[in-house]
Each structure stands twice: as structure tokens, then as C-alpha cells.
Tab-separated table of C-alpha atoms in Angstrom:
chain	number	residue	atom	x	y	z
A	458	MET	CA	-0.014	-0.132	0.012
A	459	HIS	CA	1.648	3.236	-1.187
A	460	ILE	CA	0.198	6.736	-0.638
A	461	GLU	CA	1.596	9.486	-2.885
A	462	GLU	CA	1.084	13.202	-3.329
A	463	ARG	CA	2.833	15.550	-5.739
A	464	ILE	CA	2.861	19.416	-6.052
A	465	ARG	CA	4.719	21.987	-8.084
A	466	ILE	CA	6.341	24.841	-5.996
A	467	ALA	CA	7.670	28.023	-7.396
A	468	VAL	CA	10.994	27.790	-5.645
A	469	PRO	CA	14.318	26.005	-6.586
A	470	PRO	CA	14.869	22.418	-5.175
A	471	THR	CA	17.598	23.755	-2.857
A	472	VAL	CA	14.917	25.871	-0.978
A	473	ILE	CA	12.727	22.789	-0.484
A	474	ASP	CA	15.685	20.697	0.688
A	475	HIS	CA	16.674	23.396	3.265
A	476	ILE	CA	13.102	23.469	4.631
A	477	TRP	CA	13.149	19.753	4.995
A	478	SER	CA	16.577	19.886	6.784
A	479	GLU	CA	15.026	22.102	9.466
A	480	VAL	CA	13.510	19.204	11.274
A	481	ASP	CA	12.597	21.081	14.493
A	482	ARG	CA	10.540	23.466	12.142
A	483	TRP	CA	8.454	20.925	10.318
A	484	HIS	CA	5.533	21.878	12.437
A	485	LEU	CA	5.491	25.321	10.727
A	486	TRP	CA	4.442	23.822	7.372
A	487	ASP	CA	3.113	20.357	8.211
A	488	PRO	CA	-0.317	20.683	9.983
A	489	ASP	CA	-0.064	16.995	10.924
A	490	THR	CA	3.110	17.374	12.828
A	491	LYS	CA	3.105	18.765	16.337
A	492	GLN	CA	6.799	18.350	16.964
A	493	ALA	CA	9.832	16.777	15.254
A	494	ARG	CA	13.361	16.448	16.575
A	495	LEU	CA	16.560	14.780	15.472
A	496	HIS	CA	19.390	13.909	17.918
A	497	GLY	CA	22.130	14.878	15.486
A	498	PRO	CA	22.645	16.009	11.841
A	499	PHE	CA	20.054	15.598	9.069
A	500	ALA	CA	21.864	12.435	7.787
A	501	VAL	CA	21.299	8.674	7.356
A	502	GLY	CA	21.306	6.912	10.677
A	503	THR	CA	20.330	9.907	12.840
A	504	ARG	CA	17.421	9.134	15.134
A	505	GLY	CA	14.929	11.342	16.698
A	506	ARG	CA	11.243	11.591	17.524
A	507	ILE	CA	8.116	12.807	15.712
A	508	VAL	CA	4.836	13.818	17.515
A	509	PRO	CA	1.851	13.955	15.239
A	510	SER	CA	-0.918	16.543	15.917
A	511	LYS	CA	-3.175	13.692	16.847
A	512	GLY	CA	-1.855	10.633	18.455
A	513	MET	CA	1.296	9.712	20.288
A	514	GLY	CA	4.873	10.366	19.413
A	515	VAL	CA	6.978	7.706	17.762
A	516	PRO	CA	10.795	7.224	17.362
A	517	MET	CA	12.054	7.960	13.824
A	518	ALA	CA	15.319	7.467	11.966
A	519	VAL	CA	16.591	8.966	8.726
A	520	THR	CA	17.103	6.024	6.413
A	521	GLU	CA	18.000	7.856	3.086
A	522	ARG	CA	19.426	11.275	2.357
A	523	THR	CA	20.564	12.757	-0.874
A	524	GLU	CA	21.257	16.456	-0.311
A	525	GLY	CA	19.257	18.679	-2.599
A	526	ARG	CA	17.125	15.804	-3.865
A	527	SER	CA	15.530	13.465	-1.302
A	528	PHE	CA	15.250	12.044	2.156
A	529	THR	CA	13.384	9.239	3.812
A	530	VAL	CA	12.393	8.823	7.473
A	531	GLU	CA	10.951	5.826	9.139
A	532	GLY	CA	8.703	5.906	12.080
A	533	TYR	CA	8.544	2.856	14.069
A	534	ILE	CA	6.697	1.011	16.851
A	535	PRO	CA	7.045	-2.678	17.519
A	536	LEU	CA	6.257	-4.747	14.473
A	537	PHE	CA	5.117	-1.779	12.438
A	538	ARG	CA	7.155	0.776	10.305
A	539	MET	CA	5.959	3.887	8.460
A	540	HIS	CA	8.298	4.950	5.632
A	541	PHE	CA	8.001	8.654	4.492
A	542	GLU	CA	9.922	9.385	1.381
A	543	HIS	CA	10.346	12.953	0.168
A	544	THR	CA	11.787	13.912	-3.263
A	545	VAL	CA	12.297	17.213	-5.097
A	546	SER	CA	13.080	17.673	-8.850
A	547	PRO	CA	13.778	20.701	-10.819
A	548	VAL	CA	11.021	21.747	-13.321
A	549	ALA	CA	10.239	24.835	-15.226
A	550	GLY	CA	9.258	27.562	-12.840
A	551	GLY	CA	10.479	25.857	-9.792
A	552	SER	CA	10.231	22.290	-8.217
A	553	GLU	CA	8.176	19.263	-8.310
A	554	VAL	CA	7.840	17.718	-4.733
A	555	ALA	CA	6.676	14.232	-4.039
A	556	HIS	CA	5.906	12.666	-0.672
A	557	ARG	CA	5.324	8.910	-0.681
A	558	VAL	CA	4.323	6.822	2.364
A	559	TRP	CA	4.162	2.993	2.814
A	560	PHE	CA	4.138	0.515	5.691
A	561	THR	CA	6.050	-2.557	6.601
A	562	GLY	CA	6.096	-5.021	9.421
A	563	ALA	CA	4.094	-7.756	10.914
A	564	LEU	CA	1.376	-5.542	12.146
A	565	ALA	CA	1.115	-3.387	8.940
A	566	PHE	CA	-2.138	-5.113	8.009
A	567	LEU	CA	-3.569	-3.974	11.367
A	568	PHE	CA	-2.384	-0.434	11.685
A	569	GLY	CA	-1.787	0.428	7.973
A	570	PRO	CA	-5.471	0.952	6.863
A	571	GLY	CA	-6.265	3.467	9.720
A	572	VAL	CA	-2.959	5.383	9.248
A	573	ALA	CA	-3.375	5.352	5.448
A	574	LYS	CA	-6.900	6.894	5.778
A	575	GLN	CA	-5.454	9.721	7.991
A	576	LEU	CA	-2.614	10.249	5.427
A	577	ARG	CA	-4.933	10.290	2.414
A	578	GLU	CA	-6.807	13.105	4.067
A	579	GLY	CA	-3.860	15.041	5.447
A	580	LEU	CA	-1.274	14.732	2.842
A	581	PRO	CA	-2.810	17.033	0.237
A	582	ARG	CA	-3.171	19.675	2.986
A	583	THR	CA	0.373	19.199	3.995
A	584	MET	CA	1.597	19.687	0.500
A	585	GLN	CA	-0.330	22.852	0.047
A	586	SER	CA	0.962	24.024	3.377
A	587	LEU	CA	4.486	23.255	2.211
A	588	LYS	CA	3.963	25.144	-0.970
A	589	ALA	CA	2.591	28.287	0.771
A	590	TYR	CA	5.447	28.150	3.350
A	591	ALA	CA	8.153	27.800	0.776
A	592	GLU	CA	6.812	30.464	-1.489
A	593	GLN	CA	6.247	32.981	1.381
A	594	ARG	CA	9.756	32.435	2.757
A	595	HIS	CA	11.408	32.683	-0.723
A	596	LYS	CA	10.538	34.889	-3.646
A	597	PRO	CA	8.982	32.678	-6.347
A	598	LEU	CA	11.101	32.206	-9.510
A	599	ASP	CA	8.476	33.503	-11.849
A	600	SER	CA	7.581	36.660	-9.812
A	601	ASP	CA	8.214	40.062	-11.220
A	602	ALA	CA	7.791	41.605	-7.764
């Protein structure tokens, strides 16, 4: 089961990547995140914690990181893993951003459907919020202002 959302944002990929790297500020653009923290650099192997706006906090770890292009974090509880992959690509007028989520583990069949429902509802809102946050923080590429 994969959930995916894409959006175009009128800023260069480096801007999106910088926003992603500010883990302790994720709550400023992700309405479904109350708090996120890493105990170290934004790099593969660094662990931390994410607290959703609804529900309990879960440990997370960075499992993939390609500066300027992508990162994946894995949230985990016993026998259930949530994988959140984020990619950014240059396109005319800015960037195309994709967020993909999937689940693994013995209890994915039990927890996956409920979490997937929340994500299908929340991810489009999160992407719109990221777009607004990035474009407010940085002058859009196609702006004459």
C-alpha cells in the first residue's frame, strides 16, 4: 500500500531541501506534525522523535538522504514501520515535490489501513501548506515583484 502526493512549488529544489533539513521547524508547514526532533545531523542513521498533531509520538530515523534531492524517514513502533519518502526535482518555474508513504512489518495489516486513511486526508493539505510556506519564505522564481 503506497500513498503519494505531488505538487509544483515556485522555488528551486535547494529551498525545499533546506526547509526539509530544518526538522525542528516541520510543524511550521506540516499541520499533521506537532513536533519533530533529530538527535544529530540531518543524515542517514540519525534518530529522533516525531509527534503527530493527533496521537502519540513515535521514534524515527533517517534512512535515506541525498542532499538537494531526497530524504526518507522511518517512524516505528514494535512490528510496524511507516516509511516517509520525500523527493524534489527541478521543473520549469521551480520544483516538483513528491511525498510517498508506505508501511512494513508484521502489524502493517492491522495499523496500515487506519494510518493510510489519515494520510490520504492530510497529505494534500500538508503539500499545500509546504507550497505556501516555501513560496512565502522565498521569492517565487516567476515573480516580477
